Short mmCIF file of C-alpha atoms in Angstrom, two decimals:
data_model
loop_
_atom_site.label_atom_id
_atom_site.label_comp_id
_atom_site.label_asym_id
_atom_site.label_seq_id
_atom_site.Cartn_x
_atom_site.Cartn_y
_atom_site.Cartn_z
CA UNK A 1 0.01 -0.04 0.00
CA UNK A 2 2.59 2.36 1.08
CA UNK A 3 4.97 1.09 -1.47
CA UNK A 4 2.34 1.80 -4.35
CA UNK A 5 1.98 5.36 -2.91
CA UNK A 6 5.56 5.79 -3.19
CA UNK A 7 5.70 4.58 -6.49
CA UNK A 8 2.83 7.12 -7.50
CA UNK A 9 4.71 9.85 -6.02
CA UNK A 10 8.03 9.13 -7.60
CA UNK A 11 6.39 8.84 -10.83
CA UNK A 12 4.99 12.30 -10.76
CA UNK A 13 7.88 13.72 -9.20
CA UNK A 14 9.95 12.23 -12.40
CA UNK A 15 7.53 13.68 -14.69
CA UNK A 16 7.77 16.97 -13.08
CA UNK A 17 11.69 16.91 -13.15
CA UNK A 18 11.46 16.00 -16.64
CA UNK A 19 9.20 19.07 -17.71
CA UNK A 20 11.57 21.35 -15.72
CA UNK A 21 14.47 20.09 -17.58
CA UNK A 22 12.74 20.50 -20.83
CA UNK A 23 11.92 24.15 -20.07
CA UNK A 24 15.55 24.46 -18.98
CA UNK A 25 16.63 22.97 -22.37
CA UNK A 26 14.36 25.27 -24.43
CA UNK A 27 15.64 28.26 -22.64
CA UNK A 28 19.36 27.48 -22.83
CA UNK A 29 19.04 26.78 -26.55
CA UNK A 30 16.69 29.51 -27.73
CA UNK A 31 18.14 32.23 -25.94
CA UNK A 32 21.41 32.14 -27.31
CA UNK A 33 23.51 35.03 -28.67
CA UNK A 34 22.96 35.01 -32.30
CA UNK A 35 25.83 34.26 -34.52
CA UNK A 36 24.48 34.00 -37.99
CA UNK A 37 27.60 33.03 -39.89
CA UNK A 38 28.08 29.86 -38.17
CA UNK A 39 24.50 29.01 -37.25
CA UNK A 40 23.02 29.47 -40.59
CA UNK A 41 24.45 26.56 -42.41
CA UNK A 42 23.57 24.44 -39.43
CA UNK A 43 20.10 25.50 -39.50
CA UNK A 44 19.99 25.00 -43.41
CA UNK A 45 21.15 21.48 -42.89
CA UNK A 46 18.35 20.78 -40.43
CA UNK A 47 15.55 22.41 -42.44
CA UNK A 48 16.65 20.25 -45.36
CA UNK A 49 16.43 17.08 -43.22
CA UNK A 50 13.52 18.14 -41.34
CA UNK A 51 11.65 20.14 -43.99
CA UNK A 52 12.48 19.20 -47.46
CA UNK A 53 12.86 15.46 -46.81
CA UNK A 54 9.25 15.45 -45.26
CA UNK A 55 7.82 16.75 -48.54
CA UNK A 56 7.08 13.81 -50.36
CA UNK A 57 4.96 12.11 -47.41
CA UNK A 58 3.19 15.40 -47.17
CA UNK A 59 2.58 15.79 -50.80
CA UNK A 60 1.22 12.18 -51.33
CA UNK A 61 -1.02 12.24 -48.06
CA UNK A 62 -2.62 15.75 -48.44
CA UNK A 63 -3.40 14.54 -52.28
CA UNK A 64 -5.14 11.56 -51.22
CA UNK A 65 -6.75 13.03 -48.17
CA UNK A 66 -8.28 15.98 -50.33
CA UNK A 67 -9.44 13.28 -53.03
CA UNK A 68 -11.16 11.15 -50.22
CA UNK A 69 -12.93 14.44 -48.85
CA UNK A 70 -14.09 15.27 -52.48
CA UNK A 71 -15.41 11.95 -52.89
CA UNK A 72 -17.05 11.44 -49.38
CA UNK A 73 -18.42 14.91 -49.48
CA UNK A 74 -19.87 14.30 -52.89
CA UNK A 75 -21.74 11.02 -52.06
CA UNK A 76 -23.27 12.75 -49.00
CA UNK A 77 -24.06 16.36 -50.27
CA UNK A 78 -25.71 14.78 -53.68
CA UNK A 79 -28.43 13.35 -51.63
CA UNK A 80 -29.31 16.66 -50.55
CA UNK A 81 -28.86 18.35 -54.10
CA UNK A 82 -26.26 20.61 -52.93
CA UNK A 83 -23.01 19.08 -54.37
CA UNK A 84 -21.81 22.42 -55.00
CA UNK A 85 -20.82 22.92 -51.46
CA UNK A 86 -18.17 20.06 -51.76
CA UNK A 87 -15.55 22.79 -52.59
CA UNK A 88 -16.60 24.49 -49.31
CA UNK A 89 -16.39 21.52 -47.37
CA UNK A 90 -13.26 20.34 -48.66
CA UNK A 91 -11.40 23.48 -48.22
CA UNK A 92 -12.95 24.41 -44.78
CA UNK A 93 -12.16 20.99 -43.21
CA UNK A 94 -8.51 21.12 -44.80
CA UNK A 95 -7.63 24.51 -43.81
CA UNK A 96 -9.08 24.51 -40.32
CA UNK A 97 -8.50 20.93 -38.90
CA UNK A 98 -6.94 18.36 -41.23
CA UNK A 99 -4.04 20.12 -42.59
CA UNK A 100 -2.74 21.16 -39.27
CA UNK A 101 -3.41 18.04 -37.56
CA UNK A 102 -2.46 15.57 -39.93
CA UNK A 103 0.88 17.26 -41.13
CA UNK A 104 1.97 17.46 -37.41
CA UNK A 105 1.00 13.84 -36.77
CA UNK A 106 3.05 12.76 -39.95
CA UNK A 107 5.67 15.49 -38.86
CA UNK A 108 6.09 13.78 -35.61
CA UNK A 109 6.46 10.19 -37.00
CA UNK A 110 8.74 11.22 -40.02
CA UNK A 111 10.89 13.83 -38.52
CA UNK A 112 10.43 13.97 -34.99
CA UNK A 113 11.51 10.44 -34.36
CA UNK A 114 14.32 10.86 -36.45
CA UNK A 115 15.46 13.94 -34.58
CA UNK A 116 14.91 11.84 -31.16
CA UNK A 117 17.05 8.95 -32.63
CA UNK A 118 19.86 11.11 -33.62
CA UNK A 119 20.22 13.20 -30.56
CA UNK A 120 19.71 10.07 -28.49
CA UNK A 121 22.63 8.23 -30.39
CA UNK A 122 24.81 11.26 -30.03
CA UNK A 123 24.30 11.20 -26.42
CA UNK A 124 24.87 7.41 -26.07
CA UNK A 125 28.09 7.65 -28.15
CA UNK A 126 29.24 10.35 -25.83
CA UNK A 127 29.38 12.88 -28.78
CA UNK A 128 27.41 15.69 -26.66
CA UNK A 129 29.95 15.36 -23.81
CA UNK A 130 32.89 15.49 -26.39
CA UNK A 131 31.37 18.68 -27.76
CA UNK A 132 31.24 20.06 -24.26
CA UNK A 133 34.92 19.03 -23.78
CA UNK A 134 36.24 21.06 -26.59
CA UNK A 135 34.22 23.99 -25.70
CA UNK A 136 31.48 23.93 -28.09
CA UNK A 137 28.14 24.58 -26.58
CA UNK A 138 26.01 21.51 -27.56
CA UNK A 139 22.76 23.61 -26.96
CA UNK A 140 23.98 25.83 -29.79
CA UNK A 141 25.36 23.55 -32.06
CA UNK A 142 23.02 20.65 -31.93
CA UNK A 143 19.82 21.39 -30.00
CA UNK A 144 19.05 25.07 -31.19
CA UNK A 145 19.09 24.44 -35.13
CA UNK A 146 16.88 21.28 -34.95
CA UNK A 147 14.46 23.39 -32.73
CA UNK A 148 14.27 26.32 -35.21
CA UNK A 149 14.10 24.07 -38.19
CA UNK A 150 10.97 22.19 -36.86
CA UNK A 151 9.39 25.26 -36.05
CA UNK A 152 10.00 27.14 -39.32
CA UNK A 153 9.07 23.99 -41.59
CA UNK A 154 5.87 22.64 -40.00
CA UNK A 155 3.73 25.84 -41.08
CA UNK A 156 5.53 25.66 -44.42
CA UNK A 157 4.50 21.98 -44.83
CA UNK A 158 0.84 22.49 -43.47
CA UNK A 159 0.13 25.09 -46.14
CA UNK A 160 1.52 22.95 -48.79
CA UNK A 161 -0.81 20.18 -47.37
CA UNK A 162 -3.59 22.36 -47.40
CA UNK A 163 -3.04 23.37 -51.24
CA UNK A 164 -2.46 19.97 -52.39
CA UNK A 165 -5.41 18.57 -50.66
CA UNK A 166 -7.74 21.37 -52.18
CA UNK A 167 -6.22 20.47 -55.67
CA UNK A 168 -6.74 16.74 -54.97
CA UNK A 169 -10.37 17.65 -54.01
CA UNK A 170 -11.00 19.73 -57.13
CA UNK A 171 -9.41 17.15 -59.02
CA UNK A 172 -12.18 14.32 -57.96
CA UNK A 173 -14.95 16.89 -57.65
CA UNK A 174 -14.80 18.89 -60.70
CA UNK A 175 -12.65 16.61 -63.10
CA UNK A 176 -14.06 13.29 -62.34
CA UNK A 177 -17.54 13.75 -60.72
CA UNK A 178 -18.45 16.73 -62.92
CA UNK A 179 -19.31 19.35 -60.56
CA UNK A 180 -19.41 22.89 -62.24
CA UNK A 181 -15.92 24.31 -61.55
CA UNK A 182 -17.19 27.99 -61.16
CA UNK A 183 -19.68 27.05 -58.30
CA UNK A 184 -17.11 24.80 -56.79
CA UNK A 185 -14.40 27.55 -56.36
CA UNK A 186 -17.11 30.29 -55.72
CA UNK A 187 -18.57 28.51 -52.85
CA UNK A 188 -15.21 27.99 -51.49
CA UNK A 189 -14.25 31.39 -51.85
CA UNK A 190 -17.31 32.64 -50.32
CA UNK A 191 -17.10 30.50 -47.16
CA UNK A 192 -13.41 30.67 -46.38
CA UNK A 193 -12.23 33.68 -44.63
CA UNK A 194 -8.68 34.53 -44.90
CA UNK A 195 -8.30 35.66 -41.34
CA UNK A 196 -10.41 33.40 -39.41
CA UNK A 197 -9.87 30.30 -41.47
CA UNK A 198 -6.28 30.53 -43.10
CA UNK A 199 -4.72 32.34 -40.38
CA UNK A 200 -5.99 30.35 -37.43
CA UNK A 201 -4.92 27.16 -39.41
CA UNK A 202 -1.43 28.84 -39.61
CA UNK A 203 -1.55 29.60 -35.93
CA UNK A 204 -2.48 25.98 -34.99
CA UNK A 205 0.74 24.81 -37.09
CA UNK A 206 2.95 27.29 -35.56
CA UNK A 207 1.80 25.79 -32.16
CA UNK A 208 1.97 22.27 -33.14
CA UNK A 209 5.45 22.72 -34.81
CA UNK A 210 6.81 24.24 -31.48
CA UNK A 211 5.29 21.59 -29.43
CA UNK A 212 6.34 18.52 -31.69
CA UNK A 213 9.79 19.78 -32.27
CA UNK A 214 10.38 20.73 -28.35
CA UNK A 215 9.09 16.99 -27.39
CA UNK A 216 11.24 15.28 -30.13
CA UNK A 217 14.51 17.18 -29.23
CA UNK A 218 14.06 16.81 -25.35
CA UNK A 219 13.19 13.15 -25.65
CA UNK A 220 16.59 12.77 -27.34
CA UNK A 221 18.55 14.82 -25.16
CA UNK A 222 17.03 13.30 -22.23
CA UNK A 223 17.14 9.77 -23.32
CA UNK A 224 19.14 7.13 -21.22
CA UNK A 225 22.23 6.42 -23.39
CA UNK A 226 21.80 2.93 -24.01
CA UNK A 227 20.05 1.32 -27.29
CA UNK A 228 16.87 0.30 -25.38
CA UNK A 229 16.62 4.01 -23.97
CA UNK A 230 16.97 5.43 -27.44
CA UNK A 231 14.28 2.99 -28.58
CA UNK A 232 12.04 4.01 -25.81
CA UNK A 233 12.66 7.61 -26.33
CA UNK A 234 11.62 7.41 -29.87
CA UNK A 235 8.42 5.64 -28.93
CA UNK A 236 7.71 8.39 -26.47
CA UNK A 237 8.23 11.01 -29.08
CA UNK A 238 5.74 9.84 -31.41
CA UNK A 239 3.10 8.95 -28.66
CA UNK A 240 3.45 12.11 -26.64
CA UNK A 241 3.46 14.27 -29.84
CA UNK A 242 0.44 12.73 -31.11
CA UNK A 243 -1.46 13.14 -27.92
CA UNK A 244 -0.38 16.66 -27.40
CA UNK A 245 -1.25 17.56 -31.10
CA UNK A 246 -4.63 16.12 -30.71
CA UNK A 247 -5.23 17.64 -27.11
CA UNK A 248 -4.04 21.18 -28.36
CA UNK A 249 -6.16 21.00 -31.60
CA UNK A 250 -9.33 20.66 -29.41
CA UNK A 251 -8.21 23.60 -27.10
CA UNK A 252 -7.15 25.73 -30.06
CA UNK A 253 -10.38 25.12 -31.84
CA UNK A 254 -12.57 25.71 -28.72
CA UNK A 255 -10.58 28.99 -28.66
CA UNK A 256 -10.71 30.14 -32.18
CA UNK A 257 -14.11 28.96 -33.57
CA UNK A 258 -15.83 27.90 -30.35
CA UNK A 259 -16.42 31.57 -29.11
CA UNK A 260 -15.57 30.50 -25.54
CA UNK B 1 29.03 21.61 -53.29
CA UNK B 2 27.02 19.31 -50.93
CA UNK B 3 25.76 22.65 -49.10
CA UNK B 4 24.67 24.00 -52.32
CA UNK B 5 22.13 21.21 -53.02
CA UNK B 6 20.85 21.74 -49.47
CA UNK B 7 20.36 25.14 -49.81
CA UNK B 8 18.53 24.69 -53.00
CA UNK B 9 16.32 22.31 -51.55
CA UNK B 10 15.59 24.75 -48.47
CA UNK B 11 14.86 27.40 -50.86
CA UNK B 12 12.54 25.44 -52.80
CA UNK B 13 10.68 24.24 -49.60
CA UNK B 14 10.23 28.18 -48.62
CA UNK B 15 9.45 29.17 -52.10
CA UNK B 16 6.64 26.17 -52.14
CA UNK B 17 5.48 27.51 -48.72
CA UNK B 18 5.15 31.28 -50.01
CA UNK B 19 3.37 30.10 -53.31
CA UNK B 20 1.07 27.91 -51.03
CA UNK B 21 0.02 30.92 -48.65
CA UNK B 22 -0.68 33.11 -51.86
CA UNK B 23 -3.06 30.41 -53.23
CA UNK B 24 -4.69 29.86 -50.00
CA UNK B 25 -5.16 33.54 -49.77
CA UNK B 26 -6.39 34.39 -53.17
CA UNK B 27 -7.57 31.22 -54.70
CA UNK B 28 -9.42 29.44 -51.63
CA UNK B 29 -10.30 32.37 -49.25
CA UNK B 30 -10.85 34.74 -52.38
CA UNK B 31 -8.94 37.47 -50.78
CA UNK B 32 -9.12 40.50 -52.89
CA UNK B 33 -6.12 42.50 -53.19
CA UNK B 34 -7.97 45.77 -53.84
CA UNK B 35 -8.98 47.43 -50.64
CA UNK B 36 -12.53 47.33 -50.02
CA UNK B 37 -12.30 48.34 -46.41
CA UNK B 38 -13.52 51.81 -47.47
CA UNK B 39 -17.11 52.51 -48.33
CA UNK B 40 -19.98 53.82 -46.40
CA UNK B 41 -22.46 52.49 -43.68
CA UNK B 42 -25.98 52.32 -44.19
CA UNK B 43 -28.78 50.84 -41.70
CA UNK B 44 -31.82 49.15 -42.10
CA UNK B 45 -34.60 47.85 -39.72
CA UNK B 46 -36.07 44.48 -40.18
CA UNK B 47 -39.11 42.80 -38.20
CA UNK B 48 -37.23 39.51 -38.53
CA UNK B 49 -33.90 38.78 -40.03
CA UNK B 50 -34.33 35.00 -39.82
CA UNK B 51 -30.80 33.75 -39.81
CA UNK B 52 -28.89 36.77 -41.37
CA UNK B 53 -25.46 36.67 -40.22
CA UNK B 54 -22.58 39.14 -40.16
CA UNK B 55 -20.47 39.23 -43.50
CA UNK B 56 -23.65 38.19 -45.42
CA UNK B 57 -23.86 39.57 -48.78
CA UNK B 58 -25.78 42.59 -49.85
CA UNK B 59 -26.53 42.68 -53.51
CA UNK B 60 -27.96 44.70 -56.39
CA UNK B 61 -29.53 42.95 -59.20
CA UNK B 62 -27.44 40.05 -57.79
CA UNK B 63 -24.32 41.46 -57.61
CA UNK B 64 -22.66 41.82 -54.44
CA UNK B 65 -22.42 45.76 -53.43
CA UNK B 66 -21.34 45.40 -49.77
CA UNK B 67 -21.71 43.05 -46.79
CA UNK B 68 -23.66 42.92 -43.49
CA UNK B 69 -21.08 44.34 -40.72
CA UNK B 70 -23.15 44.28 -37.75
CA UNK B 71 -26.64 43.30 -36.54
CA UNK B 72 -28.23 44.35 -33.34
CA UNK B 73 -31.45 44.85 -31.57
CA UNK B 74 -33.08 48.26 -31.60
CA UNK B 75 -34.29 48.38 -28.12
CA UNK B 76 -36.67 51.24 -28.53
CA UNK B 77 -38.63 49.67 -31.57
CA UNK B 78 -38.02 46.16 -31.00
CA UNK B 79 -36.85 45.38 -34.16
CA UNK B 80 -33.44 44.07 -35.79
CA UNK B 81 -31.20 47.00 -36.85
CA UNK B 82 -28.83 45.78 -39.45
CA UNK B 83 -25.62 47.71 -40.35
CA UNK B 84 -24.44 47.34 -43.83
CA UNK B 85 -21.03 48.46 -45.35
CA UNK B 86 -21.47 49.27 -49.10
CA UNK B 87 -18.52 49.77 -51.57
CA UNK B 88 -17.55 53.19 -52.08
CA UNK B 89 -17.90 52.89 -55.85
CA UNK B 90 -21.63 52.00 -55.27
CA UNK B 91 -22.79 55.84 -54.78
CA UNK B 92 -25.77 55.94 -56.71
CA UNK B 93 -28.26 54.05 -54.54
CA UNK B 94 -31.34 56.59 -54.36
CA UNK B 95 -32.61 57.20 -50.95
CA UNK B 96 -36.13 55.48 -51.45
CA UNK B 97 -34.37 52.12 -52.07
CA UNK B 98 -35.80 49.05 -50.45
CA UNK B 99 -34.06 46.12 -48.81
CA UNK B 100 -35.28 42.69 -48.61
CA UNK B 101 -33.81 39.65 -46.85
CA UNK B 102 -33.65 36.71 -49.54
CA UNK B 103 -32.48 33.29 -49.41
CA UNK B 104 -29.96 31.83 -51.95
CA UNK B 105 -31.61 28.50 -52.91
CA UNK B 106 -34.03 26.73 -50.99
CA UNK B 107 -31.69 26.11 -48.00
CA UNK B 108 -28.92 28.31 -48.89
CA UNK B 109 -27.47 31.23 -47.08
CA UNK B 110 -29.43 34.46 -46.33
CA UNK B 111 -28.61 37.65 -47.95
CA UNK B 112 -29.88 41.23 -48.42
CA UNK B 113 -31.28 42.40 -51.73
CA UNK B 114 -31.50 46.15 -52.55
CA UNK B 115 -34.26 47.29 -55.14
CA UNK B 116 -33.30 50.86 -56.23
CA UNK B 117 -35.82 53.64 -55.92
CA UNK B 118 -36.50 56.72 -57.99
CA UNK B 119 -35.28 59.71 -55.92
CA UNK B 120 -32.55 61.92 -57.25
CA UNK B 121 -31.05 62.06 -53.59
CA UNK B 122 -28.65 58.95 -52.91
CA UNK B 123 -27.92 57.08 -49.80
CA UNK B 124 -25.03 58.29 -47.82
CA UNK B 125 -23.00 57.62 -45.02
CA UNK B 126 -25.17 56.72 -41.95
CA UNK B 127 -28.43 56.95 -43.96
CA UNK B 128 -31.26 54.38 -43.28
CA UNK B 129 -33.54 52.57 -45.64
CA UNK B 130 -37.05 52.81 -44.47
CA UNK B 131 -38.69 50.48 -46.84
CA UNK B 132 -37.76 46.94 -45.75
CA UNK B 133 -39.31 43.34 -46.05
CA UNK B 134 -38.45 40.73 -43.48
CA UNK B 135 -36.86 37.20 -44.24
CA UNK B 136 -39.15 34.52 -45.31
CA UNK B 137 -39.33 31.99 -42.21
CA UNK B 138 -40.45 28.69 -43.50
CA UNK B 139 -42.22 27.62 -40.27
CA UNK B 140 -44.20 30.83 -40.22
CA UNK B 141 -45.27 30.27 -43.93
CA UNK B 142 -46.19 26.87 -43.25
CA UNK B 143 -48.19 27.89 -40.13
CA UNK B 144 -50.16 30.47 -41.97
CA UNK B 145 -51.05 28.01 -44.80
CA UNK B 146 -52.18 25.29 -42.32
CA UNK B 147 -54.31 27.90 -40.50
CA UNK B 148 -55.75 28.78 -43.77
CA UNK B 149 -56.61 25.23 -44.66
CA UNK B 150 -58.34 24.79 -41.24
CA UNK B 151 -60.43 27.86 -41.54
CA UNK B 152 -61.72 27.15 -44.88
#
């Protein structure tokens, strides 16, 4: 009984300590004196790894999700004789919800887990410690570029996802199912508002990008430096990021569209 | 050389992001680059606005000439007071124009249709349209129809 109580307490304290360490890592790596000359190449390398290499999965899933939305929307809306509203449905659901959330989930799986494994392995092979030994701050050289790269690239990927998805939806609805393209686009433009829909979607993706890359980098940085520890950390990255994205999505949606 | 390919890739990604943002802004949300924030405000009182919302279209002969900017209750007359923002290039609406709340399609969105009048004098900032016609509420219509059937 007492043992169980102790276990609960220790678990809670461990979580709390980890949260504190992650905040400390974030502050130490974000608020470093900027040195564009040496940091920019590192950032570009990470942007390529985190952003450009995630492009293929984002393009393919965006296209298919848009096509499925077009098809499903059509089969439902045609019963009510309002199949012109497919454009509106595809665009609103993509821009507001699906693009930020699905991109963040894919990003956590594709880029976040890789970042965790990389940093975890660096720690296990004592590369981080050797950087410190030769007087290079690992926060600055390893952690900060990855954080910034994730934070910058996720909103870009989200916008690309939304555009490709809407194009996929129009491909199915207009070219395949024969909805008049004028009403498809006019309905969409009449109902999608730039500031409430598009900008809020981008704000969502900024928040998700921050959270996902923070979790990924911290799990790698905080991993137990064994092969088992790294595998656990990678799993935790995907699980925690997905849960955080889905939970935050509800809160953000409630704040943006729920008028709470 | 290796760095060069990376930089080209990142540049392409950022370019794709910018193009996507512009596409979302112009093609999807229909954001118009010409500034239509200008224009003038007119008011109209309706007995029942029946589901009219802010940002609904205001149209003349089916062409959009403005949008609904605010809806309040006039506490003295107990009617809905609708504030409309009309594009500044539409400066020829005569003072005796009438406003109706119409529905696009059977179940579509509500919008305001303006029917022009004959006076020389035109609507200005802050003018009020006196001749209004309320929204057609389906339930009321069905109710009236049933009532007439019963009383026959």
